[in-house]
Amino acid sequence: MREIPGRQRMTRWARRTAALTVATEWRWPVVPGAELRETGGRAPSCGCQSTDCVVPGAHPYDPGLLAATTDARMVRWWWNSRPDAPVVLATGGQAPCALSLPAAAGAQALTSLDRLGVRVGPVVASPSRFTFLVATYDLPELGELLYAQDHVPSSLRFHGDGGYVTLPPTVVGGGRARWERTPDVPRGAAAPWLPRTETLLDALVEATAAAPGGGNRLTY
């Protein structure tokens, strides 16, 4: 049997622990993502085996998103069976929604929000994108917010009901995902505090529009 390096064992343990924390403590449904597969020195390929996968390692795979759950037994079984699987959060419903944008724009938006003294919730960063977790919104609410904007760049993405985002500690095709802003669980609360979408939207739209190409190039 091949010996697993100590660092890899720790990463696998951290991933399983993260999945259990999100699902059983915060009550946000999760599902395993597609693992990256080594390809002999070339860029890793996606475990979904699609030759043109644009989000390698950053999407649900076997089972699909509809299987996302908060059940501790299921989560343990998944990550015991597939310890390298990314932790994928099913957004919307009782879970957060999210807004994601290119990494450079996300960092700029975060700086602007800090300068304004705006409280920001959990933020996931990867080499290619920043993802801001927000309180759940519905489509009519989101539609009104977007209608009030002069222009919304296409590389600013909205993850609501039926959507998903990948949570740390995970390695996806774009690199390692980490918490740029760690989730903060207030005293007496069960889950992390989340801002409302309208609190962040103006800064995210402005930063994305200022990105190279006007923020219209969709990057992962």
CSV table of N, CA, C and O in Angstrom, one decimal, residues 39 78 84 90-91 135 139 156 159 175 179 203:
chain,number,residue,atom,x,y,z
A,39,THR,N,-1.7,14.2,-14.2
A,39,THR,CA,-1.6,13.8,-15.6
A,39,THR,C,-0.1,13.8,-16.0
A,39,THR,O,0.2,14.3,-17.1
A,78,TRP,N,-19.0,10.1,2.6
A,78,TRP,CA,-18.5,10.7,1.4
A,78,TRP,C,-17.0,10.9,1.5
A,78,TRP,O,-16.2,10.5,0.7
A,84,ASP,N,-10.1,13.2,-1.0
A,84,ASP,CA,-9.5,14.3,-1.8
A,84,ASP,C,-10.6,15.1,-2.5
A,84,ASP,O,-10.3,16.1,-3.2
A,90,ALA,N,-23.9,23.9,-1.6
A,90,ALA,CA,-25.1,24.2,-2.4
A,90,ALA,C,-25.7,25.5,-1.9
A,90,ALA,O,-26.2,25.6,-0.7
A,91,THR,N,-25.7,26.5,-2.7
A,91,THR,CA,-26.2,27.8,-2.3
A,91,THR,C,-27.7,28.0,-2.4
A,91,THR,O,-28.4,27.2,-3.1
A,135,ALA,N,-26.2,36.7,2.7
A,135,ALA,CA,-27.4,36.2,3.1
A,135,ALA,C,-28.3,35.8,1.9
A,135,ALA,O,-28.2,36.3,0.8
A,139,LEU,N,-35.0,35.5,-6.3
A,139,LEU,CA,-34.8,36.1,-7.7
A,139,LEU,C,-35.4,37.5,-7.8
A,139,LEU,O,-34.8,38.4,-8.4
A,156,LEU,N,-19.1,39.1,-13.1
A,156,LEU,CA,-19.6,39.1,-11.8
A,156,LEU,C,-20.7,38.1,-11.8
A,156,LEU,O,-21.8,38.2,-12.4
A,159,HIS,N,-24.6,33.3,-7.3
A,159,HIS,CA,-24.8,31.9,-6.9
A,159,HIS,C,-26.0,31.8,-5.9
A,159,HIS,O,-25.8,32.1,-4.7
A,175,GLY,N,-6.2,26.6,-8.7
A,175,GLY,CA,-5.2,26.7,-7.5
A,175,GLY,C,-5.9,26.4,-6.2
A,175,GLY,O,-7.1,26.0,-6.2
A,179,TRP,N,-9.6,30.9,2.9
A,179,TRP,CA,-10.4,32.0,3.4
A,179,TRP,C,-9.7,33.3,3.4
A,179,TRP,O,-8.7,33.4,4.2
A,203,ALA,N,-20.0,48.1,-4.6
A,203,ALA,CA,-18.5,47.9,-4.6
A,203,ALA,C,-18.0,46.8,-5.5
A,203,ALA,O,-17.0,46.9,-6.2
